[in-house]
Coordinates of C-alpha atoms in Angstrom, one line a residue:
Chain A
X636 CA 22.9 45.7 20.8
X637 CA 25.8 45.0 23.1
X638 CA 25.1 44.0 26.7
X639 CA 26.7 47.1 28.1
X640 CA 24.6 49.4 25.8
X641 CA 21.5 47.4 26.6
X642 CA 22.1 47.7 30.3
X643 CA 22.8 51.3 30.0
X644 CA 19.5 51.8 28.2
X645 CA 17.7 49.6 30.8
X646 CA 19.1 51.7 33.6
X647 CA 18.0 54.9 31.9
X648 CA 14.6 53.5 31.4
X649 CA 14.2 52.5 34.9
X650 CA 15.5 55.8 36.1
X651 CA 12.8 57.4 34.0
X652 CA 10.2 55.1 35.5
X653 CA 9.6 53.3 32.2
X654 CA 10.6 50.0 30.8
X655 CA 10.8 48.8 27.2
X656 CA 7.5 47.5 26.2
X657 CA 7.5 46.3 22.6
X658 CA 9.6 44.7 20.1
X659 CA 9.4 46.6 16.9
X660 CA 10.0 44.9 13.6
X661 CA 13.5 45.8 12.4
X662 CA 15.0 45.8 15.8
X663 CA 16.2 42.3 15.7
X664 CA 19.8 42.0 14.5
X665 CA 21.9 39.0 13.9
X666 CA 22.6 36.0 11.7
X667 CA 20.2 33.1 11.7
X668 CA 21.0 30.0 9.8
X669 CA 18.2 27.4 9.2
X670 CA 19.2 23.9 8.1
X671 CA 16.3 21.9 6.6
X672 CA 13.8 23.3 4.1
X673 CA 10.7 21.2 4.8
X674 CA 7.5 22.4 6.4
X675 CA 9.4 23.5 9.6
X676 CA 12.5 25.0 8.2
X677 CA 11.0 26.9 5.2
X678 CA 8.3 28.4 7.5
X679 CA 11.0 29.5 10.0
X680 CA 12.9 31.3 7.3
X681 CA 9.9 33.2 6.0
X682 CA 8.5 34.2 9.4
X683 CA 11.9 35.3 10.7
X684 CA 11.8 37.9 7.9
X685 CA 8.1 38.8 8.4
X686 CA 8.5 39.3 12.2
X687 CA 12.2 40.1 12.5
X688 CA 12.5 42.8 9.9
X689 CA 15.2 43.6 7.4
X690 CA 18.2 43.6 9.7
X691 CA 18.3 39.9 10.2
X692 CA 20.6 37.9 7.9
X693 CA 18.7 34.7 7.1
X694 CA 20.2 31.7 5.4
X695 CA 18.3 28.5 4.5
X696 CA 20.3 25.4 3.8
X697 CA 18.6 22.5 2.1
X698 CA 20.4 20.0 -0.1
X699 CA 17.5 18.9 -2.2
X700 CA 16.3 21.2 -5.0
X701 CA 12.6 20.4 -4.6
X702 CA 10.1 20.3 -1.8
X703 CA 7.9 17.2 -1.9
X704 CA 4.9 17.2 0.4
X705 CA 4.4 14.2 2.7
X706 CA 0.8 15.3 3.3
X707 CA -1.3 14.0 0.4
X708 CA 1.5 11.6 -0.7
X709 CA -0.5 8.5 0.3
X710 CA -3.0 9.6 -2.5
X711 CA -0.2 8.8 -5.0
X712 CA -0.5 5.2 -3.8
X713 CA -4.3 5.4 -4.1
X714 CA -3.9 6.8 -7.6
X715 CA -5.8 10.1 -7.2
X716 CA -2.6 12.3 -7.1
X717 CA 0.6 12.4 -9.1
X718 CA 3.8 13.1 -7.2
X719 CA 4.4 16.1 -9.5
X720 CA 1.3 17.7 -8.0
X721 CA 3.1 17.6 -4.6
X722 CA 6.4 18.9 -5.8
X723 CA 7.5 22.5 -5.6
X724 CA 10.4 24.9 -5.7
X725 CA 11.5 27.1 -2.8
X726 CA 12.2 30.1 -5.0
X727 CA 8.9 31.6 -3.9
X728 CA 10.8 32.5 -0.7
X729 CA 13.5 34.5 -2.6
X730 CA 11.7 37.8 -2.4
X731 CA 12.0 37.7 1.4
X732 CA 15.8 38.2 1.0
X733 CA 16.6 34.7 2.3
X734 CA 19.9 33.3 1.1
X735 CA 19.3 29.8 -0.1
X736 CA 22.1 27.2 -0.2
X737 CA 21.5 23.9 -1.9
X738 CA 24.2 22.4 0.2
X739 CA 24.6 19.7 2.8
X740 CA 25.2 20.9 6.4
X741 CA 28.0 18.5 7.4
X742 CA 28.7 19.5 10.9
X743 CA 28.0 22.1 13.5
X744 CA 30.6 23.8 15.8
X745 CA 28.4 25.2 18.6
X746 CA 31.3 26.8 20.4
X747 CA 32.3 29.0 17.4
X748 CA 28.7 29.0 16.2
X749 CA 29.6 27.8 12.7
X750 CA 27.8 25.4 10.4
X751 CA 30.0 23.8 7.8
X752 CA 28.4 23.3 4.4
X753 CA 29.5 21.0 1.6
X754 CA 28.2 20.6 -1.9
X755 CA 27.6 17.2 -3.4
X756 CA 30.3 16.3 -6.0
X757 CA 32.8 18.9 -4.7
X758 CA 35.3 18.9 -1.8
X759 CA 34.8 22.5 -1.0
X760 CA 33.8 23.3 2.5
X761 CA 32.0 26.6 3.3
X762 CA 31.6 27.8 6.8
X763 CA 28.4 29.8 7.7
X764 CA 28.5 31.8 10.9
X765 CA 25.4 32.1 13.0
X766 CA 24.1 33.8 16.1
X767 CA 21.2 31.5 16.2
X768 CA 20.9 28.2 14.4
X769 CA 17.6 26.4 13.6
X770 CA 17.8 22.8 12.6
X771 CA 14.7 21.1 11.1
X772 CA 16.2 17.8 10.2
X773 CA 13.1 15.7 9.9
X774 CA 13.4 12.0 10.6
X775 CA 15.8 9.2 10.0
X776 CA 15.2 5.5 10.1
X777 CA 16.6 3.1 12.7
X778 CA 17.3 0.2 10.4
X779 CA 19.2 -1.8 13.0
X780 CA 16.0 -2.3 14.9
X781 CA 14.6 -4.0 11.9
X782 CA 15.3 -7.6 10.8
X783 CA 17.6 -8.0 7.9
X784 CA 16.4 -9.7 4.7
X785 CA 17.2 -13.4 4.5
X786 CA 17.3 -15.6 1.5
X787 CA 14.7 -18.4 1.1
X788 CA 16.9 -20.8 3.2
X789 CA 17.1 -18.3 6.0
X790 CA 20.7 -17.1 5.5
X791 CA 21.1 -13.3 6.0
X792 CA 21.8 -11.5 2.7
X793 CA 24.9 -9.4 2.8
X794 CA 25.4 -6.6 3.2
X795 CA 22.6 -6.6 5.7
X796 CA 21.0 -3.4 4.8
X797 CA 22.0 -3.0 1.2
X798 CA 20.2 -0.3 -0.7
X799 CA 18.7 -2.8 -3.2
X800 CA 16.5 -4.2 -0.5
X801 CA 15.9 -1.4 2.1
X802 CA 17.2 2.0 2.6
X803 CA 17.2 5.3 0.8
X804 CA 17.7 4.3 -2.8
X805 CA 15.0 5.4 -5.2
X806 CA 13.7 1.9 -6.0
X807 CA 14.5 -0.6 -3.3
X808 CA 12.6 -3.9 -3.3
X809 CA 11.1 -3.0 0.0
X810 CA 10.4 0.7 0.0
X811 CA 9.5 2.6 3.1
X812 CA 7.9 5.5 1.1
X813 CA 7.8 7.4 4.4
X814 CA 9.6 10.4 2.9
X815 CA 7.6 11.5 -0.1
X816 CA 9.4 11.2 -3.4
X817 CA 10.9 8.5 -5.6
X818 CA 10.0 5.7 -3.1
X819 CA 6.4 6.8 -3.1
X820 CA 6.4 6.4 -6.9
X821 CA 8.3 3.1 -6.6
X822 CA 5.7 1.6 -4.2
X823 CA 2.8 2.8 -6.5
X824 CA 4.5 1.0 -9.4
X825 CA 4.8 -2.2 -7.3
X826 CA 1.1 -2.0 -6.5
X827 CA 0.3 -1.5 -10.2
X828 CA 2.4 -4.5 -11.2
X829 CA 0.9 -6.8 -8.5
X830 CA -1.7 -9.2 -9.9
X831 CA -5.3 -9.2 -8.7
X832 CA -5.6 -11.6 -5.7
X833 CA -2.2 -10.5 -4.3
X834 CA -1.4 -9.4 -0.8
X835 CA 0.0 -6.0 0.2
X836 CA 1.7 -6.2 3.7
X837 CA 2.7 -3.1 5.5
X838 CA 4.3 -2.7 9.0
X839 CA 3.8 0.2 11.4
X840 CA 6.5 1.1 13.9
X841 CA 5.9 1.9 17.6
X842 CA 5.0 5.4 18.4
X843 CA 6.4 8.0 18.1
X844 CA 6.8 8.2 14.3
X845 CA 6.1 10.8 11.6
X846 CA 2.4 11.3 11.0
X847 CA 0.5 9.2 13.5
X848 CA -2.6 8.5 11.3
X849 CA -0.4 8.1 8.1
X850 CA 0.0 4.3 8.1
X851 CA -3.8 3.8 8.5
X852 CA -4.4 6.4 5.7
X853 CA -2.0 4.4 3.6
X854 CA -3.8 1.2 4.2
X855 CA -7.0 3.0 3.2
X856 CA -5.5 4.3 0.0
X857 CA -4.1 1.0 -1.1
X858 CA -7.5 -0.6 -0.3
X859 CA -9.1 2.1 -2.4
X860 CA -6.9 1.3 -5.4
X861 CA -7.5 -2.5 -4.9
X862 CA -11.3 -2.0 -4.6
X863 CA -11.3 -0.3 -8.0
X864 CA -8.7 -2.3 -9.9
X865 CA -7.8 -5.5 -8.0
X866 CA -10.8 -6.4 -5.9
X867 CA -9.6 -9.9 -4.9
X868 CA -6.5 -8.5 -3.3
X869 CA -5.8 -8.0 0.4
X870 CA -4.2 -5.4 2.7
X871 CA -2.5 -6.7 5.9
X872 CA -1.4 -4.2 8.4
X873 CA 1.2 -5.4 11.0
X874 CA 1.1 -2.8 13.7
X875 CA 3.7 -2.8 16.5
X876 CA 1.3 -0.7 18.5
X877 CA -1.4 -2.3 20.6
X878 CA -4.1 -0.4 18.6
X879 CA -4.7 2.1 15.8
X880 CA -3.0 5.1 17.3
X881 CA -5.0 7.9 15.6
X882 CA -8.6 8.4 14.5
X883 CA -9.3 4.7 15.3
X884 CA -13.1 4.7 15.2
X885 CA -13.1 6.7 12.0
X886 CA -10.7 4.4 10.2
X887 CA -12.5 1.3 11.4
X888 CA -15.8 2.6 10.2
X889 CA -14.4 3.6 6.8
X890 CA -12.7 0.2 6.3
X891 CA -16.0 -1.6 7.2
X892 CA -18.1 0.6 5.0
X893 CA -15.8 1.1 2.0
X894 CA -13.6 -2.0 1.9
X895 CA -15.4 -4.8 3.7
X896 CA -13.2 -7.8 4.3
X897 CA -10.2 -6.3 2.5
X898 CA -8.1 -4.8 5.3
X899 CA -6.7 -7.3 7.8
X900 CA -5.5 -5.3 10.8
X901 CA -3.2 -7.1 13.3
X902 CA -2.1 -5.1 16.5
X903 CA 0.9 -6.0 18.6
X904 CA 2.6 -7.5 15.6
X905 CA 6.4 -7.0 15.4
X906 CA 8.1 -8.2 12.2
X907 CA 10.8 -10.6 13.3
X908 CA 12.0 -12.0 10.0
X909 CA 11.8 -11.3 6.3
X910 CA 12.8 -13.9 3.7
X911 CA 12.8 -14.1 0.0
X912 CA 10.1 -16.3 -1.3
X913 CA 12.1 -19.0 -2.9
X914 CA 12.1 -18.5 -6.6
X915 CA 8.8 -16.6 -6.6
X916 CA 8.3 -12.8 -6.4
X917 CA 7.5 -11.4 -3.0
X918 CA 8.5 -12.2 0.6
X919 CA 7.8 -14.4 3.6
X920 CA 7.2 -12.3 6.6
X921 CA 7.3 -13.6 10.2
X922 CA 6.1 -12.0 13.3
X923 CA 5.9 -13.3 16.8
X924 CA 2.5 -14.8 16.1
X925 CA 2.2 -15.2 12.3
X926 CA 3.9 -16.1 9.1
X927 CA 2.6 -14.8 5.9
X928 CA 3.3 -14.0 2.3
X929 CA 3.6 -10.6 0.8
X930 CA 3.5 -9.8 -2.9
X931 CA 4.2 -6.2 -2.1
X932 CA 5.9 -5.3 1.1
X933 CA 6.2 -1.9 2.7
X934 CA 8.1 -1.6 5.9
X935 CA 7.8 1.7 7.7
X936 CA 10.9 1.4 9.9
X937 CA 11.3 2.8 13.5
X938 CA 12.3 6.4 13.4
X939 CA 14.6 8.9 15.1
X940 CA 15.5 12.6 14.7
X941 CA 17.3 13.4 11.4
X942 CA 21.0 12.8 11.1
X943 CA 22.2 16.4 11.8
X944 CA 20.4 16.3 15.2
X945 CA 22.3 13.3 16.3
X946 CA 24.4 14.1 19.4
X947 CA 21.6 16.5 20.5
X948 CA 19.1 13.6 20.9
X949 CA 18.0 11.6 24.0
X950 CA 18.2 7.9 24.5
X951 CA 15.0 7.4 22.4
X952 CA 16.5 9.3 19.5
X953 CA 14.5 12.5 19.6
X954 CA 15.6 16.0 20.6
X955 CA 14.5 17.7 23.8
X956 CA 13.8 21.4 23.6
X957 CA 12.5 24.3 25.6
X958 CA 8.9 24.7 24.3
X959 CA 9.0 28.5 24.6
X960 CA 11.9 28.8 22.2
X961 CA 12.6 25.4 20.8
X962 CA 16.2 25.9 21.9
X963 CA 18.0 22.5 22.4
X964 CA 18.4 21.4 26.0
X965 CA 21.7 20.0 25.0
X966 CA 23.4 22.6 22.8
X967 CA 22.8 26.4 23.5
X968 CA 22.1 28.6 20.5
X969 CA 20.7 25.7 18.5
X970 CA 16.9 25.5 18.0
X971 CA 15.3 22.3 16.8
X972 CA 11.9 22.2 15.2
X973 CA 9.6 19.8 13.5
X974 CA 9.4 16.0 13.6
X975 CA 12.8 15.7 15.3
X976 CA 11.5 17.2 18.5
X977 CA 10.9 14.9 21.5
X978 CA 7.3 15.6 22.7
X979 CA 3.8 14.2 22.9
X980 CA 2.8 16.5 20.0
X981 CA 1.8 14.8 16.9
X982 CA 4.6 14.9 14.3
X983 CA 2.5 16.6 11.6
X984 CA 3.2 19.2 8.9
X985 CA 0.9 21.8 10.6
X986 CA 2.6 21.1 13.9
X987 CA 6.0 21.6 12.3
X988 CA 5.0 24.9 10.9
X989 CA 3.6 26.1 14.2
X990 CA 6.8 25.1 16.0
X991 CA 8.7 27.0 13.4
X992 CA 6.6 30.1 14.1
X993 CA 7.2 29.8 17.9
X994 CA 10.9 29.4 17.3
X995 CA 11.0 32.3 14.8
X996 CA 9.1 34.6 17.2
X997 CA 11.4 33.6 20.1
X998 CA 14.6 34.2 18.1
X999 CA 13.3 37.6 17.0
X1000 CA 12.7 38.4 20.7
X1001 CA 16.1 37.0 21.8
X1002 CA 17.9 39.0 19.0
X1003 CA 16.1 42.1 20.1
X1004 CA 17.0 41.7 23.8
X1005 CA 13.4 41.0 24.6
X1006 CA 11.9 38.0 26.4
X1007 CA 10.2 35.3 24.4
X1008 CA 6.5 34.6 24.8
X1009 CA 6.2 32.7 28.1
X1010 CA 2.9 31.0 27.0
X1011 CA 2.8 29.9 23.4
X1012 CA -0.5 28.7 22.1
X1013 CA -1.2 27.3 18.6
X1014 CA -3.6 25.1 16.7
X1015 CA -3.1 21.9 14.7
X1016 CA -5.4 20.4 12.1
X1017 CA -4.6 17.1 10.5
X1018 CA -6.6 15.5 7.7
X1019 CA -6.6 11.9 6.6
X1020 CA -8.1 10.5 3.3
X1021 CA -9.8 7.2 3.4
X1022 CA -10.6 7.2 -0.4
X1023 CA -10.1 9.7 -3.2
X1024 CA -13.0 11.8 -2.1
X1025 CA -13.5 11.1 1.6
X1026 CA -11.4 12.6 4.4
X1027 CA -11.6 13.3 8.2
X1028 CA -9.7 15.4 10.7
X1029 CA -8.3 15.7 14.1
X1030 CA -8.0 19.2 15.4
X1031 CA -6.7 20.7 18.7
X1032 CA -5.5 23.9 20.2
X1033 CA -2.2 23.3 22.2
X1034 CA -1.2 25.5 25.1
X1035 CA 2.1 25.8 27.0
X1036 CA 1.8 24.5 30.6
X1037 CA 4.3 26.6 32.6
X1038 CA 4.5 24.0 35.5
X1039 CA 4.9 20.9 33.4
X1040 CA 7.0 22.9 30.8
X1041 CA 5.3 21.1 27.9
X1042 CA 2.5 21.8 25.3
X1043 CA -0.8 20.3 26.3
X1044 CA -4.0 19.9 24.3
X1045 CA -6.7 22.4 25.3
X1046 CA -10.3 21.4 26.0
X1047 CA -12.5 21.2 23.0
X1048 CA -10.4 19.4 20.4
X1049 CA -11.5 16.3 18.6
X1050 CA -12.1 14.4 15.5
X1051 CA -14.7 14.4 12.7
X1052 CA -18.0 12.7 13.2
X1053 CA -17.3 10.7 10.0
X1054 CA -15.3 10.9 6.9
X1055 CA -17.0 13.2 4.3
X1056 CA -16.6 14.8 0.9
X1057 CA -16.8 18.2 2.4
X1058 CA -13.7 17.5 4.6
X1059 CA -11.9 16.0 1.6
X1060 CA -12.4 19.4 -0.1
X1061 CA -11.2 21.2 3.0
X1062 CA -8.2 18.9 3.2
X1063 CA -7.2 19.7 -0.4
X1064 CA -7.5 23.4 0.4
X1065 CA -5.6 22.9 3.6
X1066 CA -2.7 21.6 1.5
X1067 CA -2.9 24.6 -1.0
X1068 CA -3.0 27.1 1.9
X1069 CA -0.1 25.6 3.9
X1070 CA 2.0 25.2 0.7
X1071 CA 1.4 28.9 0.0
X1072 CA 2.2 29.8 3.7
X1073 CA 5.4 27.8 3.8
X1074 CA 6.8 28.3 0.3
X1075 CA 5.8 31.8 -0.8
Chain B
X727 CA 20.3 33.9 26.3
X728 CA 23.1 34.8 28.6
X729 CA 22.7 38.4 27.9
X730 CA 19.1 38.1 28.6
X731 CA 19.6 36.2 31.8
X732 CA 22.1 38.8 32.9
X733 CA 19.7 41.6 32.3
X734 CA 16.9 39.9 34.1
X735 CA 19.2 39.1 37.1
X736 CA 20.3 42.7 37.1
X737 CA 16.7 43.9 37.2
X738 CA 16.1 41.6 40.2
X739 CA 18.4 43.7 42.2
X740 CA 15.9 46.4 42.0
X741 CA 12.7 44.4 42.2
X742 CA 13.8 41.5 44.3
X743 CA 11.9 38.9 42.3
X744 CA 13.0 36.2 40.0
X745 CA 10.0 36.4 37.8
X746 CA 10.0 40.0 36.9
X747 CA 6.5 41.0 35.7
X748 CA 8.1 44.0 34.1
X749 CA 9.6 41.8 31.5
X750 CA 6.4 39.9 30.7
X751 CA 5.3 43.0 28.7
X752 CA 3.4 43.7 25.6
X753 CA 6.2 42.4 23.4
X754 CA 5.5 39.0 24.7
X755 CA 1.8 39.4 24.0
X756 CA 2.5 40.6 20.4
X757 CA 4.7 37.6 19.7
X758 CA 2.1 35.4 21.5
X759 CA -0.7 36.7 19.2
X760 CA 1.4 36.4 16.0
X761 CA 2.1 32.8 16.7
X762 CA -1.4 32.0 17.6
X763 CA -2.8 33.8 14.5
X764 CA 0.0 32.2 12.5
X765 CA -1.2 28.8 13.2
X766 CA -4.5 29.6 11.4
X767 CA -2.5 30.0 8.2
X768 CA -2.4 26.2 7.4
X769 CA -6.1 26.5 6.4
X770 CA -6.6 30.3 6.0
X771 CA -3.4 31.5 4.4
X772 CA -0.6 33.8 5.5
X773 CA -2.1 36.5 7.7
X774 CA -5.6 35.2 6.9
X775 CA -5.3 35.6 3.1
X776 CA -6.7 32.3 2.1
X777 CA -5.8 31.0 -1.4
X778 CA -9.3 29.5 -1.5
X779 CA -11.6 26.9 0.0
X780 CA -11.8 28.7 3.4
X781 CA -12.9 32.2 4.3
X782 CA -10.4 35.1 4.0
X783 CA -9.8 36.3 7.6
X784 CA -7.7 39.4 6.7
X785 CA -9.7 42.6 7.0
X786 CA -12.8 41.0 8.7
X787 CA -14.5 43.4 11.1
X788 CA -13.8 42.3 14.7
X789 CA -17.5 42.1 15.6
X790 CA -18.2 39.6 12.7
X791 CA -15.1 37.5 13.6
X792 CA -16.1 37.3 17.2
X793 CA -19.7 36.5 16.5
X794 CA -18.7 33.6 14.2
X795 CA -16.2 32.2 16.6
X796 CA -18.6 32.5 19.6
X797 CA -21.2 30.7 17.5
X798 CA -18.8 27.9 16.6
X799 CA -17.8 27.7 20.3
X800 CA -21.4 27.4 21.5
X801 CA -22.3 24.9 18.8
X802 CA -24.8 27.3 17.3
X803 CA -23.2 27.2 13.9
X804 CA -22.7 24.0 11.9
X805 CA -19.0 23.2 11.4
X806 CA -16.8 20.3 10.7
X807 CA -13.5 21.6 12.2
X808 CA -14.0 25.1 13.6
X809 CA -15.8 24.2 16.8
X810 CA -12.7 22.2 17.8
X811 CA -10.6 25.3 17.5
X812 CA -13.1 27.8 18.9
X813 CA -13.7 25.7 22.0
X814 CA -9.9 25.4 22.6
X815 CA -9.5 29.2 22.6
X816 CA -10.3 31.6 25.5
X817 CA -12.6 34.6 25.1
X818 CA -9.6 36.9 25.3
X819 CA -7.8 35.0 22.6
X820 CA -10.8 35.2 20.3
X821 CA -11.0 39.0 20.9
X822 CA -7.3 39.4 20.2
X823 CA -7.5 37.3 17.1
X824 CA -10.4 39.4 15.8
X825 CA -8.4 42.5 16.3
X826 CA -5.3 41.0 14.7
X827 CA -7.0 39.8 11.5
X828 CA -9.0 43.0 11.2
X829 CA -5.6 44.8 10.9
X830 CA -4.2 42.6 8.2
X831 CA -4.3 43.9 4.6
X832 CA -6.1 41.8 2.0
X833 CA -3.6 40.6 -0.5
X834 CA -3.7 37.8 -3.1
X835 CA -1.9 34.8 -1.8
X836 CA 0.4 33.0 -4.1
X837 CA 1.0 29.4 -5.0
X838 CA 4.5 27.9 -4.9
X839 CA 6.3 27.1 -8.2
X840 CA 5.4 23.6 -9.4
X841 CA 8.5 21.5 -10.3
X842 CA 8.5 18.7 -12.7
X843 CA 9.3 15.5 -11.1

């Protein structure tokens, strides 16, 4: 609807003593392009159709063919899941009439409202025009805040961040495994190859990062595997944070009860140097306080908003948005959802899908000349596994605070009393339900 | 956004207020309720059609839904997770959710396509 027509209608409505009161499905018109097909992006695409009706043109751009779930991927390290059980196609969304592009979004021209797509292995560029753009870029890693690998004599290996050691290659010597996929499998293989009596060292970046309880779940899963197969082995957690940042009491209790003496947790420990171990396998790792040997080393690097959002981020590397619409505070017409958002909200899959729903509802309203909901409310449930069959949760309702202009946790939220088999069952069904909601 | 702002500003000429209550209408409530109900889907499936492991909420009678939620809220019903959600919701939100889920059709939810990896 053009502005003039809209105003004409409004004026008629007012003259008649009535005002438009509802947005009907099917009224929304326009082109919405979503870049990023993870939990946030795929949910946005589906719910734009469910709530926006048939007249919206919806395009979903995601370069990777498969969706691999980060939730539950620590269980691959523990050995109770295979990566294939967490790997899905996005073709379950096709019946919604969503155009899917397995392309890379190379750049955005916000003035002309165009996203430029490229396809790996070709030089063809394809422009996609949008009225509203959603980007769900996930996270990237800030490697230059991490020490480079040095040889045993202390000389930096060049190039500093070559993919053989760190980075995004499928099997680097020091995998991050913080985006589920090939590196998750690579880290599992390193654990399998490690002899009994070895040491697994992992580092945790300062908050905020993707999945606050994830590193502690990972430590639990590796300890679970060791307790069954390599009981003389150790897990050392070097945490840049001053304390366990999520579900602290629950993790400590589980570690004490299930893996006594196996997990050595060290807060306020920033890795300052990593060296090769002089002719032996493994690495020497220095922190401000300690120096130790690692047979298997997993650095979870500091994080920032995914590549495509760069330029729309703040000094900390995350994207500030209006929490009623998730529209960027930097670039009008571009909505940013999921882990890339700057907020105190936990960067979880459930949170990403809830943000996607707020953004989808707001865009449907905006493209129907209606106001977006001024007071979004949604729930978040996040499970962590401490073994193959024991899990626990943190759950909260979050409510928009109009004065502070942020989402705040409502009263009543909290964590489990203790990890249990019942919650492990719920957590497995949580995954099946959210996969169905996001991907079909 | 501009269009919207323009319309709101225009209305203000008539009503003389920046925060026009006329625009905070039912459409906002509807979208509000959809998003809130939508966040239940992670455990209870799209529109309350659970694939399993949790109760199907679609098509529940409102009285039953409200009774269960009030019991979770008051701690009268054992739960692992639901008391955390029920206590975070207002009475009105529970009533609105009860109405919302009672109107959803029961359908069989689907699983996504597995891909070999």
